[in-house]
mmCIF file with all atom_site columns, C-alpha atoms in Angstrom:
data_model
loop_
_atom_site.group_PDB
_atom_site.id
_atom_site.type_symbol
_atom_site.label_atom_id
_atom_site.label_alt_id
_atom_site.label_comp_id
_atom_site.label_asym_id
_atom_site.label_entity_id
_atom_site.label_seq_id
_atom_site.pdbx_PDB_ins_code
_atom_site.Cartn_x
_atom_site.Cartn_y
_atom_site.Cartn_z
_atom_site.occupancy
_atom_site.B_iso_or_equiv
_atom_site.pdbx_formal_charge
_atom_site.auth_seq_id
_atom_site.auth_comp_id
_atom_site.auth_asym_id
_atom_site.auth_atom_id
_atom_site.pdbx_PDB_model_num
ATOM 1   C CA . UNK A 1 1   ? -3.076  -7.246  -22.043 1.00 0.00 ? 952  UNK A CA 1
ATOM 2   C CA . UNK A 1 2   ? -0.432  -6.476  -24.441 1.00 0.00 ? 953  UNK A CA 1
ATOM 3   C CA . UNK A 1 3   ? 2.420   -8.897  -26.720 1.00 0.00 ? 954  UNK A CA 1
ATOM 4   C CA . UNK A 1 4   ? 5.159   -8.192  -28.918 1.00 0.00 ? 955  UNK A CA 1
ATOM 5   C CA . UNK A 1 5   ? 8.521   -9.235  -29.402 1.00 0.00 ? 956  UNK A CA 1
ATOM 6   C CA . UNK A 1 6   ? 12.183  -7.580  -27.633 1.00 0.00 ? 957  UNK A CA 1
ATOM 7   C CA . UNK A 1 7   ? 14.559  -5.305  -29.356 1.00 0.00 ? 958  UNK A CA 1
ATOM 8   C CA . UNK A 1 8   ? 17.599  -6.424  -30.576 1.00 0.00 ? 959  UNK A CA 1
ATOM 9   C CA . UNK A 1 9   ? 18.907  -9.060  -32.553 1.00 0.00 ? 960  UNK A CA 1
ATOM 10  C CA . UNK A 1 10  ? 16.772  -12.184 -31.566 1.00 0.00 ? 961  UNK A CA 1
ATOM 11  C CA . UNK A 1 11  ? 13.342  -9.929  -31.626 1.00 0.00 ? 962  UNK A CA 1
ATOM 12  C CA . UNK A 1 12  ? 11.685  -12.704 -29.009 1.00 0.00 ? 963  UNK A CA 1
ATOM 13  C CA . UNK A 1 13  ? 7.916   -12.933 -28.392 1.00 0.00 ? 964  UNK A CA 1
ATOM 14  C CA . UNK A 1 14  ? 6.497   -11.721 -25.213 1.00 0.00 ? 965  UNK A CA 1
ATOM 15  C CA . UNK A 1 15  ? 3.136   -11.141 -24.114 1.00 0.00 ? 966  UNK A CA 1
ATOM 16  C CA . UNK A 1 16  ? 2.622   -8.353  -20.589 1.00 0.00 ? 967  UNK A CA 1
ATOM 17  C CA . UNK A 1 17  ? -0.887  -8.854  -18.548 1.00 0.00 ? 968  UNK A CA 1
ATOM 18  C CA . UNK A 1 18  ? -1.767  -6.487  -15.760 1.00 0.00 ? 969  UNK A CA 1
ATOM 19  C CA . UNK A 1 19  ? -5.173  -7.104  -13.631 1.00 0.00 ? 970  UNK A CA 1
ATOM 20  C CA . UNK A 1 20  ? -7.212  -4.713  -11.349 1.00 0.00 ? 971  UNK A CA 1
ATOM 21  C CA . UNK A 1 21  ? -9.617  -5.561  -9.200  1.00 0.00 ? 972  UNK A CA 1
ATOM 22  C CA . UNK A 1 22  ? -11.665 -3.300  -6.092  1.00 0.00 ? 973  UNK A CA 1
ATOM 23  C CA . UNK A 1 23  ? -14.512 -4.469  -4.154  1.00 0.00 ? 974  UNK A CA 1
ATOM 24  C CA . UNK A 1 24  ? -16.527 -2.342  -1.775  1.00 0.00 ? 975  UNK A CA 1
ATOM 25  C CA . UNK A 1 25  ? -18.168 -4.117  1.268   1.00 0.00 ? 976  UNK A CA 1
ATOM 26  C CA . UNK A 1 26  ? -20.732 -1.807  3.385   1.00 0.00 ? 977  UNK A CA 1
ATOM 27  C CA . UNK A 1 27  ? -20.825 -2.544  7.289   1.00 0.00 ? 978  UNK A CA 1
ATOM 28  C CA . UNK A 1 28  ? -22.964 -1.041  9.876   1.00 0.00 ? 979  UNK A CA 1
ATOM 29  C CA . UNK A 1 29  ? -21.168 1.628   10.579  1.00 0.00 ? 980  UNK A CA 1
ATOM 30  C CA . UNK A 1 30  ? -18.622 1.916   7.515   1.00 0.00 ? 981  UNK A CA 1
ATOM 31  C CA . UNK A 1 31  ? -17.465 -0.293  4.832   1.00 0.00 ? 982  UNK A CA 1
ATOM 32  C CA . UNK A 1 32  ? -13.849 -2.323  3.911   1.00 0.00 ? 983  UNK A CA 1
ATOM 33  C CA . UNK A 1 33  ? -12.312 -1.339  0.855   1.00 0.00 ? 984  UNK A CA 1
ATOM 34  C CA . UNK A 1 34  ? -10.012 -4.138  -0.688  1.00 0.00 ? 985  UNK A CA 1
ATOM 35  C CA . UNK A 1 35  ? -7.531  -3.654  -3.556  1.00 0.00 ? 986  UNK A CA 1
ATOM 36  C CA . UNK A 1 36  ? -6.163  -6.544  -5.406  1.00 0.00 ? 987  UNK A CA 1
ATOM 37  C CA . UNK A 1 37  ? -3.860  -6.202  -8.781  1.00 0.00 ? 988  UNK A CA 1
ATOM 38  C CA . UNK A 1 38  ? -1.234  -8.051  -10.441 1.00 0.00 ? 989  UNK A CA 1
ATOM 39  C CA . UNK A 1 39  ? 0.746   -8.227  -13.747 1.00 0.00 ? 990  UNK A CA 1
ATOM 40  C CA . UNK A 1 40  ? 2.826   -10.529 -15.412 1.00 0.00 ? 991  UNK A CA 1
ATOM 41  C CA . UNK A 1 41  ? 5.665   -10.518 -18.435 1.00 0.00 ? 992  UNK A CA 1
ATOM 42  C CA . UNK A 1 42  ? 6.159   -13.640 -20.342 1.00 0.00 ? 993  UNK A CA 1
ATOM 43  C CA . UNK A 1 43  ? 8.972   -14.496 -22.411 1.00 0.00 ? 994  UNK A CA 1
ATOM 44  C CA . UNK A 1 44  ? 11.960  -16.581 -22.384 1.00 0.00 ? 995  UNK A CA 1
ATOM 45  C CA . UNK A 1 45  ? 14.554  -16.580 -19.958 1.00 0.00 ? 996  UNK A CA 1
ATOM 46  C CA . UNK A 1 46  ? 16.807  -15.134 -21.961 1.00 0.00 ? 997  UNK A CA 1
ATOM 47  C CA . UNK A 1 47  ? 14.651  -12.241 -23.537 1.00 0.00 ? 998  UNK A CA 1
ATOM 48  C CA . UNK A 1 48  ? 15.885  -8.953  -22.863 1.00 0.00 ? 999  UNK A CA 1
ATOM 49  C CA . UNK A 1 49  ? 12.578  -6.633  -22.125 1.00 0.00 ? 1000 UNK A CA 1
ATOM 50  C CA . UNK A 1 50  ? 13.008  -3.171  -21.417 1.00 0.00 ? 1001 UNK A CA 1
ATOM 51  C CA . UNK A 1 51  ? 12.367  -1.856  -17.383 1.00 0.00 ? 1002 UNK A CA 1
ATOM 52  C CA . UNK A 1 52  ? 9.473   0.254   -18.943 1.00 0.00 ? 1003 UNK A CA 1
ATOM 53  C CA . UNK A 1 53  ? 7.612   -3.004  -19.446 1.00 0.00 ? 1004 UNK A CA 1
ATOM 54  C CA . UNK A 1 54  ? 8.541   -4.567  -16.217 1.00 0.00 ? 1005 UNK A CA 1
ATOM 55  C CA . UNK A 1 55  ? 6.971   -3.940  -13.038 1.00 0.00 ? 1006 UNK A CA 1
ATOM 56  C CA . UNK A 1 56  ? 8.378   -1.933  -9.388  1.00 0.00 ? 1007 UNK A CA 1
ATOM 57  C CA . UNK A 1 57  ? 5.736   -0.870  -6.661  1.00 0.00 ? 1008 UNK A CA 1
ATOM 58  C CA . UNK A 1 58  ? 5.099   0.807   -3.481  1.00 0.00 ? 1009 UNK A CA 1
ATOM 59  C CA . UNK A 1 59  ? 3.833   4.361   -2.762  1.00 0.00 ? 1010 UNK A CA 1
ATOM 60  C CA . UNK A 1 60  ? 0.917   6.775   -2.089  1.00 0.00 ? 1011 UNK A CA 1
ATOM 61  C CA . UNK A 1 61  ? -1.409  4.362   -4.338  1.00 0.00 ? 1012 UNK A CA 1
ATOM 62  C CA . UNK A 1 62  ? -0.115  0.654   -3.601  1.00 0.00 ? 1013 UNK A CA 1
ATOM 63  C CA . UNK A 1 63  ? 1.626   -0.134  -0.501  1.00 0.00 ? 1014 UNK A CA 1
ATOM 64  C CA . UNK A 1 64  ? 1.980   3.561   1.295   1.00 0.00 ? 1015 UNK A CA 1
ATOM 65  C CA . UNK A 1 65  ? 4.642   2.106   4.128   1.00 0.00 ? 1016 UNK A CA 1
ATOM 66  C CA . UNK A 1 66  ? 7.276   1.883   0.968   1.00 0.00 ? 1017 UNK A CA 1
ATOM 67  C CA . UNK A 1 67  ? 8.278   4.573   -1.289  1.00 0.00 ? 1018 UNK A CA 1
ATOM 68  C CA . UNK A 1 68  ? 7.313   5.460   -4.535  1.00 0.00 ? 1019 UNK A CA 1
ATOM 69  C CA . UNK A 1 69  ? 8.605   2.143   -6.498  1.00 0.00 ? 1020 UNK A CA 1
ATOM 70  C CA . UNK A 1 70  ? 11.057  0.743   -4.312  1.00 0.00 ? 1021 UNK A CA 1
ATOM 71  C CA . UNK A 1 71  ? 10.063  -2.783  -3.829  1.00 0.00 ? 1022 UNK A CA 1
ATOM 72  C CA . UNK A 1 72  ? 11.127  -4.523  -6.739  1.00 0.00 ? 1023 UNK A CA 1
ATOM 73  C CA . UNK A 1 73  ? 14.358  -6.697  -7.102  1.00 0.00 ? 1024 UNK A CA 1
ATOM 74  C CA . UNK A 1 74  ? 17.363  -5.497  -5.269  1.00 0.00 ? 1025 UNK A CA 1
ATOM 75  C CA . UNK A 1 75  ? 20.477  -5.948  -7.560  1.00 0.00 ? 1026 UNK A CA 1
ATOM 76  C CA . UNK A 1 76  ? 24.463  -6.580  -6.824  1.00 0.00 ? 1027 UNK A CA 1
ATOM 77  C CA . UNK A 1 77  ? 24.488  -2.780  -6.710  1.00 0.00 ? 1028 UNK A CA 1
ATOM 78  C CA . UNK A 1 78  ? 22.062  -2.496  -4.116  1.00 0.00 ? 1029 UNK A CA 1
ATOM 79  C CA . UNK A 1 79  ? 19.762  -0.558  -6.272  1.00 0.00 ? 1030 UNK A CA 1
ATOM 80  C CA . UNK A 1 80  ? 15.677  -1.875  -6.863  1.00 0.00 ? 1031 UNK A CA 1
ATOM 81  C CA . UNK A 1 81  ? 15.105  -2.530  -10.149 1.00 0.00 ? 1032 UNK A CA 1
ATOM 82  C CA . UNK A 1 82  ? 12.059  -4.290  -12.175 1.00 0.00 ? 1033 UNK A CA 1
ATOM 83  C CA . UNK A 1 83  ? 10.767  -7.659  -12.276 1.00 0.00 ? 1034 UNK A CA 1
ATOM 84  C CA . UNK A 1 84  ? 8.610   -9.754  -14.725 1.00 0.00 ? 1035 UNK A CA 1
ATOM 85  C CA . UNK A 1 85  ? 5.326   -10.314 -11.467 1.00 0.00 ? 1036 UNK A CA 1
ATOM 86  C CA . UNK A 1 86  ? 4.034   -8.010  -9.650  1.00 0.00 ? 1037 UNK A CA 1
ATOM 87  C CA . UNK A 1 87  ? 1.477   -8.211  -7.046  1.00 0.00 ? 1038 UNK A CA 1
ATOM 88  C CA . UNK A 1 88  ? -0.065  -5.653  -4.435  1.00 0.00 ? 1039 UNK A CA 1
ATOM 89  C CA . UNK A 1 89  ? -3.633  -6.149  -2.058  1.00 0.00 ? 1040 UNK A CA 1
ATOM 90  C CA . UNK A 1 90  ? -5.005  -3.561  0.153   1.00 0.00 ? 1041 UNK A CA 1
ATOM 91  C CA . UNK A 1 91  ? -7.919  -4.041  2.551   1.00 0.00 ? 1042 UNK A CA 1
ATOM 92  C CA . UNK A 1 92  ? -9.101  -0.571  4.123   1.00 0.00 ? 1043 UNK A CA 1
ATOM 93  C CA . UNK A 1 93  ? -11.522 0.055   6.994   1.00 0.00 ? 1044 UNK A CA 1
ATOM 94  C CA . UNK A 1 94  ? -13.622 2.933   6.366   1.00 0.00 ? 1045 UNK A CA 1
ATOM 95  C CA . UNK A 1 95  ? -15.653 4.764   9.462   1.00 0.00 ? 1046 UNK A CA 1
ATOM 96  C CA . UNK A 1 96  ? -17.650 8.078   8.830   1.00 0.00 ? 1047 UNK A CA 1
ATOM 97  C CA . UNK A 1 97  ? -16.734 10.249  12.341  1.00 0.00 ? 1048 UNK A CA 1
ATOM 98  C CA . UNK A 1 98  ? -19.662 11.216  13.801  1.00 0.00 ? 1049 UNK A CA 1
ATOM 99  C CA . UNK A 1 99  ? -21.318 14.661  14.936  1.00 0.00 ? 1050 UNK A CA 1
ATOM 100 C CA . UNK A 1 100 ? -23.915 15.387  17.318  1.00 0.00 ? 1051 UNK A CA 1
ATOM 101 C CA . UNK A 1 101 ? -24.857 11.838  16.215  1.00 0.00 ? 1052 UNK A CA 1
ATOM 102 C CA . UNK A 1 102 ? -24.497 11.995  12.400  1.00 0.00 ? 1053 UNK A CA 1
ATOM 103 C CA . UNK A 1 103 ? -21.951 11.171  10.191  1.00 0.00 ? 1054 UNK A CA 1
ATOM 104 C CA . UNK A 1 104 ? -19.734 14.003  9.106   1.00 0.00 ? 1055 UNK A CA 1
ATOM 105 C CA . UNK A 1 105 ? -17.579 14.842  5.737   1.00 0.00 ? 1056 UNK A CA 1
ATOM 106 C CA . UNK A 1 106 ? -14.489 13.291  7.913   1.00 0.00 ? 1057 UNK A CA 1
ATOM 107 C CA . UNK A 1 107 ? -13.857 9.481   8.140   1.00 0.00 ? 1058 UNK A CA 1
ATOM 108 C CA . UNK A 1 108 ? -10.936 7.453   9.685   1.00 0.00 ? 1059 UNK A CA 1
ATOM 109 C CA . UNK A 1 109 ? -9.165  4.513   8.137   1.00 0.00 ? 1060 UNK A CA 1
ATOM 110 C CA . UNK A 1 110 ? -6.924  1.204   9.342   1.00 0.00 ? 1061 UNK A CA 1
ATOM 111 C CA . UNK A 1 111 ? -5.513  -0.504  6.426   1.00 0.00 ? 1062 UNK A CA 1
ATOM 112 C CA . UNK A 1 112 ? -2.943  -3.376  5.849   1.00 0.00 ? 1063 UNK A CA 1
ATOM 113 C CA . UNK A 1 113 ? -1.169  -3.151  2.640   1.00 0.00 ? 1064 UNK A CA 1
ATOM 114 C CA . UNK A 1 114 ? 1.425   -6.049  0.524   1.00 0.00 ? 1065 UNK A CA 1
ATOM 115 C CA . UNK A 1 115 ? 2.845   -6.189  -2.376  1.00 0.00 ? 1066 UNK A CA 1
ATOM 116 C CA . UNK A 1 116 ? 5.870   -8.292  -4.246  1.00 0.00 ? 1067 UNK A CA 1
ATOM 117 C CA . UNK A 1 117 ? 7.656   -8.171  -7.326  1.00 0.00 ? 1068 UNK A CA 1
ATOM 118 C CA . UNK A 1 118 ? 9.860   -10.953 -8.774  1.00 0.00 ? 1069 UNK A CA 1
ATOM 119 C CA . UNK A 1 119 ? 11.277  -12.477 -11.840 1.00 0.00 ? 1070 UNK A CA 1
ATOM 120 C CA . UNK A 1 120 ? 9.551   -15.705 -10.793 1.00 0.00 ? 1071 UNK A CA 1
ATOM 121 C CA . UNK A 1 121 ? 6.519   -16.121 -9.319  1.00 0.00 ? 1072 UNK A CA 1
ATOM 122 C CA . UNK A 1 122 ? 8.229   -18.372 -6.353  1.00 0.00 ? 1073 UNK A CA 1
ATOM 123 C CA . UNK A 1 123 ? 10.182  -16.072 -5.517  1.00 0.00 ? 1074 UNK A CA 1
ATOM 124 C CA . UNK A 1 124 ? 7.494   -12.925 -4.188  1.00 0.00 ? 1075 UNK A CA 1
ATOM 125 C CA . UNK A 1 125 ? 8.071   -12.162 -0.675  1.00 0.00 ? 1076 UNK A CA 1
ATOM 126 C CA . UNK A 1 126 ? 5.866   -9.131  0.367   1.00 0.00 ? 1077 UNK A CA 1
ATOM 127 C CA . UNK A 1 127 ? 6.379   -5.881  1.692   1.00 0.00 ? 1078 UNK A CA 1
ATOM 128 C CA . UNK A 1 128 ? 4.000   -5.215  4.197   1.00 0.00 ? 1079 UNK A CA 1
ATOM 129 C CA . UNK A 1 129 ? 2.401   -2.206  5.575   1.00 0.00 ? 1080 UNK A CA 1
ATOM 130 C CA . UNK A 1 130 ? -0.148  -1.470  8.656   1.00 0.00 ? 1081 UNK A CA 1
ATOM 131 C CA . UNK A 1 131 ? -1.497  2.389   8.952   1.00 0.00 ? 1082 UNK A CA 1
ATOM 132 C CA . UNK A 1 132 ? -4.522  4.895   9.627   1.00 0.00 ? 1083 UNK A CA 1
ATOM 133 C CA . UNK A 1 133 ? -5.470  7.739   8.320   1.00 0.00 ? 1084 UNK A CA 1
ATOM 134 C CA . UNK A 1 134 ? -8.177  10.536  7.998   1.00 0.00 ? 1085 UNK A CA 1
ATOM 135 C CA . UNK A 1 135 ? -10.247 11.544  5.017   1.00 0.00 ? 1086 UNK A CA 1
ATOM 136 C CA . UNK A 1 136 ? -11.950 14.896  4.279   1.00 0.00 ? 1087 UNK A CA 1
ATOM 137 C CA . UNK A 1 137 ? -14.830 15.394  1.794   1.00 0.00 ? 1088 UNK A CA 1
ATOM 138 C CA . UNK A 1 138 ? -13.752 18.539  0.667   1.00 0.00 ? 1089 UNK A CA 1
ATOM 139 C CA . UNK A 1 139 ? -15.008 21.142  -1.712  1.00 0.00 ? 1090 UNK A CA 1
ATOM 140 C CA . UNK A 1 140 ? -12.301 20.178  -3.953  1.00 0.00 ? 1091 UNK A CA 1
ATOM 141 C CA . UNK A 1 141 ? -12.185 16.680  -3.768  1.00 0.00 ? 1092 UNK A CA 1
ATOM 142 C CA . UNK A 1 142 ? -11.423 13.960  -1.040  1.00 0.00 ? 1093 UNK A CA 1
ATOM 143 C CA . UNK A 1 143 ? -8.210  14.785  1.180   1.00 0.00 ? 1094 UNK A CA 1
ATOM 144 C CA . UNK A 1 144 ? -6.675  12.157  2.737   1.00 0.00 ? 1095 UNK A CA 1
ATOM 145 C CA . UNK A 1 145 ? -3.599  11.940  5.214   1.00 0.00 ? 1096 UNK A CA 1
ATOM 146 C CA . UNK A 1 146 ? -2.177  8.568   5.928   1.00 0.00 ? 1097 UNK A CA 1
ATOM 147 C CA . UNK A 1 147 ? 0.374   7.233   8.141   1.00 0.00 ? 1098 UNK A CA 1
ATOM 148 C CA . UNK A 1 148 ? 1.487   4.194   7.424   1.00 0.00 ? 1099 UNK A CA 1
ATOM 149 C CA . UNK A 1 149 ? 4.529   1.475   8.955   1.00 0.00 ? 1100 UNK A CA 1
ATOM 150 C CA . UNK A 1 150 ? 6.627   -0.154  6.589   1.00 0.00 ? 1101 UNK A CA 1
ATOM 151 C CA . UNK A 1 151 ? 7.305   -3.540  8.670   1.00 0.00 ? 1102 UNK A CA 1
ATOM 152 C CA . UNK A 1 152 ? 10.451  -4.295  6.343   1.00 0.00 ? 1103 UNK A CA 1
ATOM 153 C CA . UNK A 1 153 ? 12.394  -0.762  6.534   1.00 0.00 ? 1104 UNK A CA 1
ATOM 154 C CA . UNK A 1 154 ? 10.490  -0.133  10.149  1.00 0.00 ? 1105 UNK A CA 1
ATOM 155 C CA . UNK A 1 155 ? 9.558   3.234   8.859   1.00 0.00 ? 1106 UNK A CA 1
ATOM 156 C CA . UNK A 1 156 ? 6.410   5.327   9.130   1.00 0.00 ? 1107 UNK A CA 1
ATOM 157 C CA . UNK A 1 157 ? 5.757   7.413   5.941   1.00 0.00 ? 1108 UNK A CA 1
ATOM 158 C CA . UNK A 1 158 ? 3.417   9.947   5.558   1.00 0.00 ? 1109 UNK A CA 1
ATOM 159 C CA . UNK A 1 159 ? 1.254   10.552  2.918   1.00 0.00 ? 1110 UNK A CA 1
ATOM 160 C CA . UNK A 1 160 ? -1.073  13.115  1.745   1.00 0.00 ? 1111 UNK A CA 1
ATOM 161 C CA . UNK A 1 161 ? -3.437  13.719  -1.056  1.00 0.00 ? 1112 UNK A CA 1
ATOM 162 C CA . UNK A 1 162 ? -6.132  14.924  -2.899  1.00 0.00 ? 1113 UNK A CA 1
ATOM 163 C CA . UNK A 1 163 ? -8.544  13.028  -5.019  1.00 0.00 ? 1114 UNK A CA 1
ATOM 164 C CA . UNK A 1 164 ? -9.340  9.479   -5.544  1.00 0.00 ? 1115 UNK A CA 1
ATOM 165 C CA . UNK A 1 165 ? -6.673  7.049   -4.634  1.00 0.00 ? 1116 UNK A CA 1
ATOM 166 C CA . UNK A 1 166 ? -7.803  3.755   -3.251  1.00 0.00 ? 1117 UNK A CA 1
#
């Protein structure tokens, strides 16, 4: 949660809000992961806030069937630029592989991800994503490799790290 007030002449008020939220649900056999965030700039219409404040998504850590930041508003010049909401959910199947009857330090993944960005709130449309992947409790950290289908661009993206993403 954050305020202040534009550059330039008319040095407007506006207040930026950003909320995170991840809830773990164990199953029998594995457990759903779900992601939920959103953010929000308020100020007038015709307040001129810089892109820094404003919000773009998509990527290894929000909706992996996009690039890094390109959903967002498309502008005259066909380039994605910032908007004043954002919102992104993930839900994530989690299933420990098994050997010789035990789990083992791999697990496989399904997930759906969304996620919108507008200058008003009527006006989100998602960006969708459906994937799987593999995860790897490694010495070093987690490794995970997803694939994932951006139903928009109808383009599979792969994407691979190490550490703690979801």
């Amino acid at each position: 949660l954050g305020g202040g007030s534009t550059m330039g002449s008319q040095h407007l008020p506006l207040a930026r809000a950003v909320g995170r939220w991840l809830g773990i649900v164990p199953l029998e056999r594995g457990r759903i992961a779900m992601r939920a965030e959103g953010g929000a700039v308020l100020a007038k219409d015709s307040a001129r806030i810089p892109g820094t404040l404003l919000f773009r998504t998509g990527g290894d850590t929000t909706v992996r069937g996009y690039g890094y930041r390109d959903i967002g508003i498309k502008l005259d010049n066909g380039v994605i630029g910032p908007g004043r909401y954002m919102a992104v959910g993930s839900v994530e199947y989690q299933r420990p592989m098994l050997r010789d009857g035990r789990p083992s330090e791999w697990e496989n993944t399904f997930f759906i991800d969304a996620g919108a960005v507008a200058d008003n709130p009527k006006d989100m449309k998602p960006s969708v994503d459906i994937g799987t992947g593999v995860r790897w409790r490694s010495p070093i950290g987690p490794l995970q490799i997803d694939l994932a289908y951006g139903v928009k661009v109808k383009q599979v993206r792969l994407h691979v790290s190490v550490g703690f993403v979801f």
